[in-house]
Amino acid sequence: MEDLIEGAVAKVVKGMQNKGGLKQVYLVGCGGSYGAFFPAKVFIETESKSLGCHLYSSNEFLHMPSAGVNENAIVIACSHTGNTPETVEVARTCKRKGISIIGITYNKESELAQACDSVLTYTFGDDRDVEYEKPLVELKLAAEILRCTEGYERYTEFMEGCHKIHGIVQKSKKSVEGRALKFAKEYAKDTFIVTLASGAAWGAAYMESICIFMEMQWIASPAIHTGEFFHGPFEVIEKDTPYILLVSAGKTRQLDERAKSFLEKYGSRGEILDALELGLADIDASVIDYFNHSLFFNTLSVFNKKLAEERHHPLSVRRYMYKVPY
Amino acid sequence: MEDLIEGAVAKVVKGMQNKGGLKQVYLVGCGGSYGAFFPAKVFIETESKSLGCHLYSSNEFLHMPSAGVNENAIVIACSHTGNTPETVEVARTCKRKGISIIGITYNKESELAQACDSVLTYTFGDDRDVEYEKPLVELKLAAEILRCTEGYERYTEFMEGCHKIHGIVQKSKKSVEGRALKFAKEYAKDTFIVTLASGAAWGAAYMESICIFMEMQWIASPAIHTGEFFHGPFEVIEKDTPYILLVSAGKTRQLDERAKSFLEKYGSRGEILDALELGLADIDASVIDYFNHSLFFNTLSVFNKKLAEERHHPLSVRRYMYKVPY
């Protein structure tokens, strides 16, 4: 996989050498594929001295084209099935215009894969190796882009983090089994749950809200950035308002801890997942931020399964998706 | 005001002439001041061939510093009172490090104003001129940044739009008075409302959700991008789920219309505000997208006032903000 990422990035960067070099990175996807881009987005925005980084929902990318999508840009488009119509169209549009396009999909035979210059696939399912699942492949791609352009001093620590995350996640998932069952029983009848996070982990909160609670459990759920919480949304919190707070390890931890203090005082029905308690400190402090997303996303899957069982509402049930025209 | 904007941008751009020029624009604020940046953000992302554009909640900007905040960057920090602690700290940090910083605030005597290289103020209150309120000042600043760096071909049409928006908003507000009362009576007892929008208008949906519904009315409200709606969140819609859909004029209209068709079929309790019906087409098609936010934000204020009256819950009531330590 590392070879494929290296090859894909080298091809793009080399191709731009005589045209002013790489300037803009566009991350494009929908739903879960949009949310999974947060580690890569936060990585580039934090580490790069000169690269612009833009995260788009596919249909907005198509309809509101950016003038920055030009010979100095790379577009990274992701779709799990590889057949999401608007994401496939993103790739085809780029290809037609000669824009560098890398596809990320689970299905290497898909339309997305066929439409891209390079394709990276990832592991998926209960037995997956977290190091090679979607957000990590995208994160590695971001790190490789930085390494090949400006250079990345923490590359060794970063790759060590990548090698460690699977083991950390497995332990974390095991450690929350009891809590997850309690959570499921407590929240089975709620119709509204707030999720909160910051940094790369905000992507995990967003995915929990839109893909799990709203899509798979039909529970209303705003995802709130802990930096924004005190500038409006915290007024919605009552003693019995249910919430899930993801307390990251790393630079934005203080934002999450501020929300934690408030929620513990004014709320009483929350689930607080703390990345340090879940073992993330095993990763070097200089790169730890980017791994919060994978830790939380995977650990939350234990809670989601129990919640679905307790509510007798399987995660696979839909009323509209793939069932009615839209 | 235009002179001040021109002066502030000229100073920054001139100062970078021998250092490689302006490369990155950072928009930084919290809550309403975060949401109001969307027109400027979408403008730069759409129109610029080379500028990176980053929108940060102030505390994340502080705690997770970006390597791109350097001698080739401009930071634009906004706080209504000019005293939001984390936003004031953003300005002070930039000043200390020699980063170009422009402040935007209603209060020109505030700490933010004192900490910035240049300060722009804006109009506020019931009698305000929409052309000179916060999102428009920021949008004009974005257009001036583009004009002074790459050049902006549609500057004339853009400024014409700026001159027209106040009149359009006044007519629009008047036209919805009857609807707003009906809306207030219909939704007075709801505890959950979904907001939906795309493009620059997504900022208006975000502000409606976090500042009005959650902060001022204590109603749970996820803001959903219409491009994301069909990739998860639409599953939460039942026949009686209340929603506000903002149908923009311009390039992303098709995304909103797709949501509209679905919501009209599967929902029955929605308020649909259509920018074309509200008169936005008076602005040139090449720049119309950037004005959706101001039209919707101001038109929604009519609905918000009626809703607050009907619920006997004034928009000024808080339980935590400025009342308890947090």
PDB file of N, CA and C in Angstrom, chain B residues 154-231:
ATOM      1  N   ARG B 154     -15.021  40.083 -12.523  1.00  0.00           N
ATOM      2  CA  ARG B 154     -16.435  40.403 -12.299  1.00  0.00           C
ATOM      3  C   ARG B 154     -16.623  41.446 -11.201  1.00  0.00           C
ATOM      4  N   TYR B 155     -15.610  42.232 -10.972  1.00  0.00           N
ATOM      5  CA  TYR B 155     -15.656  43.190  -9.864  1.00  0.00           C
ATOM      6  C   TYR B 155     -16.818  44.187 -10.004  1.00  0.00           C
ATOM      7  N   THR B 156     -17.063  44.658 -11.223  1.00  0.00           N
ATOM      8  CA  THR B 156     -18.159  45.621 -11.442  1.00  0.00           C
ATOM      9  C   THR B 156     -19.508  44.996 -11.093  1.00  0.00           C
ATOM     10  N   GLU B 157     -19.757  43.796 -11.630  1.00  0.00           N
ATOM     11  CA  GLU B 157     -21.022  43.107 -11.339  1.00  0.00           C
ATOM     12  C   GLU B 157     -21.128  42.824  -9.836  1.00  0.00           C
ATOM     13  N   PHE B 158     -20.001  42.460  -9.249  1.00  0.00           N
ATOM     14  CA  PHE B 158     -19.980  42.155  -7.822  1.00  0.00           C
ATOM     15  C   PHE B 158     -20.372  43.383  -6.997  1.00  0.00           C
ATOM     16  N   MET B 159     -19.769  44.522  -7.288  1.00  0.00           N
ATOM     17  CA  MET B 159     -20.076  45.734  -6.523  1.00  0.00           C
ATOM     18  C   MET B 159     -21.521  46.182  -6.770  1.00  0.00           C
ATOM     19  N   GLU B 160     -22.005  45.972  -7.972  1.00  0.00           N
ATOM     20  CA  GLU B 160     -23.424  46.259  -8.247  1.00  0.00           C
ATOM     21  C   GLU B 160     -24.315  45.396  -7.352  1.00  0.00           C
ATOM     22  N   GLY B 161     -23.936  44.147  -7.215  1.00  0.00           N
ATOM     23  CA  GLY B 161     -24.676  43.244  -6.326  1.00  0.00           C
ATOM     24  C   GLY B 161     -24.677  43.761  -4.891  1.00  0.00           C
ATOM     25  N   CYS B 162     -23.511  44.220  -4.454  1.00  0.00           N
ATOM     26  CA  CYS B 162     -23.402  44.762  -3.098  1.00  0.00           C
ATOM     27  C   CYS B 162     -24.353  45.948  -2.915  1.00  0.00           C
ATOM     28  N   HIS B 163     -24.431  46.787  -3.939  1.00  0.00           N
ATOM     29  CA  HIS B 163     -25.302  47.966  -3.834  1.00  0.00           C
ATOM     30  C   HIS B 163     -26.789  47.583  -3.847  1.00  0.00           C
ATOM     31  N   LYS B 164     -27.098  46.452  -4.463  1.00  0.00           N
ATOM     32  CA  LYS B 164     -28.509  46.052  -4.589  1.00  0.00           C
ATOM     33  C   LYS B 164     -29.034  45.249  -3.404  1.00  0.00           C
ATOM     34  N   ILE B 165     -28.158  44.592  -2.660  1.00  0.00           N
ATOM     35  CA  ILE B 165     -28.634  43.585  -1.700  1.00  0.00           C
ATOM     36  C   ILE B 165     -29.535  44.167  -0.612  1.00  0.00           C
ATOM     37  N   HIS B 166     -29.257  45.375  -0.177  1.00  0.00           N
ATOM     38  CA  HIS B 166     -30.088  45.954   0.881  1.00  0.00           C
ATOM     39  C   HIS B 166     -31.550  46.078   0.438  1.00  0.00           C
ATOM     40  N   GLY B 167     -31.763  46.621  -0.751  1.00  0.00           N
ATOM     41  CA  GLY B 167     -33.131  46.799  -1.271  1.00  0.00           C
ATOM     42  C   GLY B 167     -33.847  45.461  -1.436  1.00  0.00           C
ATOM     43  N   ILE B 168     -33.097  44.475  -1.948  1.00  0.00           N
ATOM     44  CA  ILE B 168     -33.692  43.140  -2.147  1.00  0.00           C
ATOM     45  C   ILE B 168     -34.116  42.554  -0.802  1.00  0.00           C
ATOM     46  N   VAL B 169     -33.255  42.684   0.194  1.00  0.00           N
ATOM     47  CA  VAL B 169     -33.554  42.140   1.525  1.00  0.00           C
ATOM     48  C   VAL B 169     -34.787  42.818   2.128  1.00  0.00           C
ATOM     49  N   GLN B 170     -34.883  44.119   1.986  1.00  0.00           N
ATOM     50  CA  GLN B 170     -36.033  44.835   2.560  1.00  0.00           C
ATOM     51  C   GLN B 170     -37.345  44.321   1.966  1.00  0.00           C
ATOM     52  N   LYS B 171     -37.354  44.164   0.646  1.00  0.00           N
ATOM     53  CA  LYS B 171     -38.567  43.658  -0.023  1.00  0.00           C
ATOM     54  C   LYS B 171     -38.859  42.232   0.425  1.00  0.00           C
ATOM     55  N   SER B 172     -37.787  41.432   0.496  1.00  0.00           N
ATOM     56  CA  SER B 172     -37.950  40.030   0.880  1.00  0.00           C
ATOM     57  C   SER B 172     -38.539  39.922   2.289  1.00  0.00           C
ATOM     58  N   LYS B 173     -38.014  40.705   3.218  1.00  0.00           N
ATOM     59  CA  LYS B 173     -38.502  40.669   4.600  1.00  0.00           C
ATOM     60  C   LYS B 173     -39.980  41.027   4.676  1.00  0.00           C
ATOM     61  N   LYS B 174     -40.350  42.025   3.915  1.00  0.00           N
ATOM     62  CA  LYS B 174     -41.750  42.452   3.896  1.00  0.00           C
ATOM     63  C   LYS B 174     -42.635  41.332   3.343  1.00  0.00           C
ATOM     64  N   SER B 175     -42.126  40.678   2.296  1.00  0.00           N
ATOM     65  CA  SER B 175     -42.945  39.681   1.595  1.00  0.00           C
ATOM     66  C   SER B 175     -43.233  38.443   2.441  1.00  0.00           C
ATOM     67  N   VAL B 176     -42.421  38.187   3.471  1.00  0.00           N
ATOM     68  CA  VAL B 176     -42.620  36.934   4.230  1.00  0.00           C
ATOM     69  C   VAL B 176     -43.367  37.140   5.551  1.00  0.00           C
ATOM     70  N   GLU B 177     -43.819  38.332   5.807  1.00  0.00           N
ATOM     71  CA  GLU B 177     -44.439  38.585   7.116  1.00  0.00           C
ATOM     72  C   GLU B 177     -45.601  37.648   7.436  1.00  0.00           C
ATOM     73  N   GLY B 178     -46.472  37.453   6.462  1.00  0.00           N
ATOM     74  CA  GLY B 178     -47.616  36.559   6.671  1.00  0.00           C
ATOM     75  C   GLY B 178     -47.160  35.125   6.892  1.00  0.00           C
ATOM     76  N   ARG B 179     -46.239  34.685   6.040  1.00  0.00           N
ATOM     77  CA  ARG B 179     -45.704  33.319   6.150  1.00  0.00           C
ATOM     78  C   ARG B 179     -45.039  33.099   7.496  1.00  0.00           C
ATOM     79  N   ALA B 180     -44.322  34.130   7.966  1.00  0.00           N
ATOM     80  CA  ALA B 180     -43.556  33.995   9.205  1.00  0.00           C
ATOM     81  C   ALA B 180     -44.486  33.748  10.398  1.00  0.00           C
ATOM     82  N   LEU B 181     -45.614  34.425  10.403  1.00  0.00           N
ATOM     83  CA  LEU B 181     -46.584  34.250  11.492  1.00  0.00           C
ATOM     84  C   LEU B 181     -47.156  32.831  11.466  1.00  0.00           C
ATOM     85  N   LYS B 182     -47.467  32.369  10.278  1.00  0.00           N
ATOM     86  CA  LYS B 182     -47.997  31.007  10.100  1.00  0.00           C
ATOM     87  C   LYS B 182     -46.943  29.980  10.568  1.00  0.00           C
ATOM     88  N   PHE B 183     -45.711  30.229  10.173  1.00  0.00           N
ATOM     89  CA  PHE B 183     -44.587  29.374  10.564  1.00  0.00           C
ATOM     90  C   PHE B 183     -44.481  29.309  12.088  1.00  0.00           C
ATOM     91  N   ALA B 184     -44.536  30.477  12.720  1.00  0.00           N
ATOM     92  CA  ALA B 184     -44.374  30.542  14.176  1.00  0.00           C
ATOM     93  C   ALA B 184     -45.462  29.740  14.881  1.00  0.00           C
ATOM     94  N   LYS B 185     -46.674  29.852  14.402  1.00  0.00           N
ATOM     95  CA  LYS B 185     -47.787  29.112  15.023  1.00  0.00           C
ATOM     96  C   LYS B 185     -47.623  27.608  14.802  1.00  0.00           C
ATOM     97  N   GLU B 186     -47.189  27.248  13.607  1.00  0.00           N
ATOM     98  CA  GLU B 186     -47.034  25.826  13.267  1.00  0.00           C
ATOM     99  C   GLU B 186     -45.925  25.151  14.088  1.00  0.00           C
ATOM    100  N   TYR B 187     -44.785  25.871  14.281  1.00  0.00           N
ATOM    101  CA  TYR B 187     -43.609  25.222  14.866  1.00  0.00           C
ATOM    102  C   TYR B 187     -43.348  25.578  16.333  1.00  0.00           C
ATOM    103  N   ALA B 188     -44.275  26.295  16.930  1.00  0.00           N
ATOM    104  CA  ALA B 188     -44.052  26.782  18.302  1.00  0.00           C
ATOM    105  C   ALA B 188     -43.760  25.660  19.293  1.00  0.00           C
ATOM    106  N   LYS B 189     -44.320  24.490  19.073  1.00  0.00           N
ATOM    107  CA  LYS B 189     -44.163  23.413  20.055  1.00  0.00           C
ATOM    108  C   LYS B 189     -43.127  22.361  19.648  1.00  0.00           C
ATOM    109  N   ASP B 190     -42.488  22.551  18.497  1.00  0.00           N
ATOM    110  CA  ASP B 190     -41.488  21.569  18.062  1.00  0.00           C
ATOM    111  C   ASP B 190     -40.219  21.675  18.902  1.00  0.00           C
ATOM    112  N   THR B 191     -39.556  20.536  19.099  1.00  0.00           N
ATOM    113  CA  THR B 191     -38.323  20.521  19.899  1.00  0.00           C
ATOM    114  C   THR B 191     -37.111  20.213  19.029  1.00  0.00           C
ATOM    115  N   PHE B 192     -37.365  20.095  17.717  1.00  0.00           N
ATOM    116  CA  PHE B 192     -36.309  19.693  16.794  1.00  0.00           C
ATOM    117  C   PHE B 192     -36.635  20.215  15.399  1.00  0.00           C
ATOM    118  N   ILE B 193     -35.715  20.956  14.791  1.00  0.00           N
ATOM    119  CA  ILE B 193     -35.904  21.457  13.419  1.00  0.00           C
ATOM    120  C   ILE B 193     -34.608  21.274  12.628  1.00  0.00           C
ATOM    121  N   VAL B 194     -34.700  20.685  11.454  1.00  0.00           N
ATOM    122  CA  VAL B 194     -33.550  20.515  10.565  1.00  0.00           C
ATOM    123  C   VAL B 194     -33.422  21.756   9.673  1.00  0.00           C
ATOM    124  N   THR B 195     -32.204  22.271   9.480  1.00  0.00           N
ATOM    125  CA  THR B 195     -32.003  23.321   8.477  1.00  0.00           C
ATOM    126  C   THR B 195     -31.133  22.760   7.356  1.00  0.00           C
ATOM    127  N   LEU B 196     -31.388  23.218   6.137  1.00  0.00           N
ATOM    128  CA  LEU B 196     -30.656  22.708   4.971  1.00  0.00           C
ATOM    129  C   LEU B 196     -30.291  23.838   4.015  1.00  0.00           C
ATOM    130  N   ALA B 197     -29.112  23.794   3.457  1.00  0.00           N
ATOM    131  CA  ALA B 197     -28.669  24.783   2.474  1.00  0.00           C
ATOM    132  C   ALA B 197     -27.388  24.296   1.810  1.00  0.00           C
ATOM    133  N   SER B 198     -26.892  25.083   0.847  1.00  0.00           N
ATOM    134  CA  SER B 198     -25.625  24.772   0.174  1.00  0.00           C
ATOM    135  C   SER B 198     -24.876  26.061  -0.115  1.00  0.00           C
ATOM    136  N   GLY B 199     -23.651  25.941  -0.602  1.00  0.00           N
ATOM    137  CA  GLY B 199     -22.871  27.118  -1.009  1.00  0.00           C
ATOM    138  C   GLY B 199     -22.720  28.112   0.138  1.00  0.00           C
ATOM    139  N   ALA B 200     -22.689  29.396  -0.227  1.00  0.00           N
ATOM    140  CA  ALA B 200     -22.539  30.443   0.787  1.00  0.00           C
ATOM    141  C   ALA B 200     -23.684  30.414   1.793  1.00  0.00           C
ATOM    142  N   ALA B 201     -24.870  30.004   1.344  1.00  0.00           N
ATOM    143  CA  ALA B 201     -26.051  29.983   2.207  1.00  0.00           C
ATOM    144  C   ALA B 201     -25.931  28.959   3.328  1.00  0.00           C
ATOM    145  N   TRP B 202     -25.000  28.026   3.200  1.00  0.00           N
ATOM    146  CA  TRP B 202     -24.849  27.052   4.281  1.00  0.00           C
ATOM    147  C   TRP B 202     -24.498  27.772   5.582  1.00  0.00           C
ATOM    148  N   GLY B 203     -23.795  28.874   5.475  1.00  0.00           N
ATOM    149  CA  GLY B 203     -23.493  29.675   6.662  1.00  0.00           C
ATOM    150  C   GLY B 203     -24.763  30.192   7.334  1.00  0.00           C
ATOM    151  N   ALA B 204     -25.755  30.548   6.531  1.00  0.00           N
ATOM    152  CA  ALA B 204     -27.030  31.033   7.085  1.00  0.00           C
ATOM    153  C   ALA B 204     -27.777  29.902   7.787  1.00  0.00           C
ATOM    154  N   ALA B 205     -27.724  28.695   7.212  1.00  0.00           N
ATOM    155  CA  ALA B 205     -28.364  27.537   7.851  1.00  0.00           C
ATOM    156  C   ALA B 205     -27.657  27.214   9.166  1.00  0.00           C
ATOM    157  N   TYR B 206     -26.337  27.244   9.140  1.00  0.00           N
ATOM    158  CA  TYR B 206     -25.546  26.973  10.347  1.00  0.00           C
ATOM    159  C   TYR B 206     -25.888  27.970  11.452  1.00  0.00           C
ATOM    160  N   MET B 207     -25.950  29.252  11.094  1.00  0.00           N
ATOM    161  CA  MET B 207     -26.267  30.281  12.085  1.00  0.00           C
ATOM    162  C   MET B 207     -27.697  30.132  12.613  1.00  0.00           C
ATOM    163  N   GLU B 208     -28.623  29.784  11.731  1.00  0.00           N
ATOM    164  CA  GLU B 208     -30.009  29.583  12.160  1.00  0.00           C
ATOM    165  C   GLU B 208     -30.069  28.425  13.176  1.00  0.00           C
ATOM    166  N   SER B 209     -29.322  27.353  12.882  1.00  0.00           N
ATOM    167  CA  SER B 209     -29.323  26.188  13.776  1.00  0.00           C
ATOM    168  C   SER B 209     -28.644  26.492  15.107  1.00  0.00           C
ATOM    169  N   ILE B 210     -27.393  27.005  15.046  1.00  0.00           N
ATOM    170  CA  ILE B 210     -26.661  27.109  16.312  1.00  0.00           C
ATOM    171  C   ILE B 210     -26.970  28.388  17.087  1.00  0.00           C
ATOM    172  N   CYS B 211     -27.184  29.507  16.401  1.00  0.00           N
ATOM    173  CA  CYS B 211     -27.407  30.773  17.120  1.00  0.00           C
ATOM    174  C   CYS B 211     -28.885  31.003  17.449  1.00  0.00           C
ATOM    175  N   ILE B 212     -29.768  30.672  16.531  1.00  0.00           N
ATOM    176  CA  ILE B 212     -31.188  30.943  16.787  1.00  0.00           C
ATOM    177  C   ILE B 212     -31.837  29.748  17.493  1.00  0.00           C
ATOM    178  N   PHE B 213     -31.918  28.630  16.804  1.00  0.00           N
ATOM    179  CA  PHE B 213     -32.660  27.501  17.384  1.00  0.00           C
ATOM    180  C   PHE B 213     -32.012  26.990  18.672  1.00  0.00           C
ATOM    181  N   MET B 214     -30.722  26.682  18.613  1.00  0.00           N
ATOM    182  CA  MET B 214     -30.111  26.081  19.810  1.00  0.00           C
ATOM    183  C   MET B 214     -29.829  27.119  20.892  1.00  0.00           C
ATOM    184  N   GLU B 215     -29.189  28.223  20.532  1.00  0.00           N
ATOM    185  CA  GLU B 215     -28.827  29.223  21.544  1.00  0.00           C
ATOM    186  C   GLU B 215     -30.040  30.002  22.062  1.00  0.00           C
ATOM    187  N   MET B 216     -30.849  30.512  21.157  1.00  0.00           N
ATOM    188  CA  MET B 216     -31.878  31.475  21.563  1.00  0.00           C
ATOM    189  C   MET B 216     -33.260  30.866  21.793  1.00  0.00           C
ATOM    190  N   GLN B 217     -33.486  29.635  21.273  1.00  0.00           N
ATOM    191  CA  GLN B 217     -34.802  29.012  21.461  1.00  0.00           C
ATOM    192  C   GLN B 217     -34.707  27.633  22.114  1.00  0.00           C
ATOM    193  N   TRP B 218     -33.481  27.129  22.326  1.00  0.00           N
ATOM    194  CA  TRP B 218     -33.274  25.843  22.989  1.00  0.00           C
ATOM    195  C   TRP B 218     -33.997  24.700  22.255  1.00  0.00           C
ATOM    196  N   ILE B 219     -33.945  24.805  20.921  1.00  0.00           N
ATOM    197  CA  ILE B 219     -34.523  23.774  20.055  1.00  0.00           C
ATOM    198  C   ILE B 219     -33.354  23.052  19.372  1.00  0.00           C
ATOM    199  N   ALA B 220     -33.343  21.715  19.423  1.00  0.00           N
ATOM    200  CA  ALA B 220     -32.262  20.948  18.790  1.00  0.00           C
ATOM    201  C   ALA B 220     -32.321  21.123  17.279  1.00  0.00           C
ATOM    202  N   SER B 221     -31.157  21.324  16.652  1.00  0.00           N
ATOM    203  CA  SER B 221     -31.202  21.616  15.223  1.00  0.00           C
ATOM    204  C   SER B 221     -29.899  21.295  14.501  1.00  0.00           C
ATOM    205  N   PRO B 222     -29.874  20.192  13.744  1.00  0.00           N
ATOM    206  CA  PRO B 222     -28.694  19.940  12.911  1.00  0.00           C
ATOM    207  C   PRO B 222     -28.791  20.739  11.610  1.00  0.00           C
ATOM    208  N   ALA B 223     -27.694  21.394  11.225  1.00  0.00           N
ATOM    209  CA  ALA B 223     -27.610  22.077   9.930  1.00  0.00           C
ATOM    210  C   ALA B 223     -27.013  21.097   8.937  1.00  0.00           C
ATOM    211  N   ILE B 224     -27.734  20.848   7.854  1.00  0.00           N
ATOM    212  CA  ILE B 224     -27.293  19.820   6.903  1.00  0.00           C
ATOM    213  C   ILE B 224     -27.066  20.423   5.525  1.00  0.00           C
ATOM    214  N   HIS B 225     -25.920  20.119   4.948  1.00  0.00           N
ATOM    215  CA  HIS B 225     -25.621  20.566   3.582  1.00  0.00           C
ATOM    216  C   HIS B 225     -26.471  19.734   2.618  1.00  0.00           C
ATOM    217  N   THR B 226     -27.126  20.394   1.662  1.00  0.00           N
ATOM    218  CA  THR B 226     -28.016  19.635   0.765  1.00  0.00           C
ATOM    219  C   THR B 226     -27.235  18.628  -0.090  1.00  0.00           C
ATOM    220  N   GLY B 227     -25.938  18.849  -0.270  1.00  0.00           N
ATOM    221  CA  GLY B 227     -25.113  17.866  -0.981  1.00  0.00           C
ATOM    222  C   GLY B 227     -24.865  16.627  -0.145  1.00  0.00           C
ATOM    223  N   GLU B 228     -24.962  16.752   1.160  1.00  0.00           N
ATOM    224  CA  GLU B 228     -24.750  15.642   2.081  1.00  0.00           C
ATOM    225  C   GLU B 228     -26.050  14.926   2.449  1.00  0.00           C
ATOM    226  N   PHE B 229     -27.158  15.615   2.268  1.00  0.00           N
ATOM    227  CA  PHE B 229     -28.473  15.149   2.728  1.00  0.00           C
ATOM    228  C   PHE B 229     -28.782  13.708   2.306  1.00  0.00           C
ATOM    229  N   PHE B 230     -28.512  13.400   1.040  1.00  0.00           N
ATOM    230  CA  PHE B 230     -28.880  12.078   0.514  1.00  0.00           C
ATOM    231  C   PHE B 230     -27.856  10.999   0.852  1.00  0.00           C
ATOM    232  N   HIS B 231     -26.834  11.376   1.591  1.00  0.00           N
ATOM    233  CA  HIS B 231     -25.803  10.400   1.949  1.00  0.00           C
ATOM    234  C   HIS B 231     -25.876  10.074   3.436  1.00  0.00           C
TER     235      HIS B 231
END
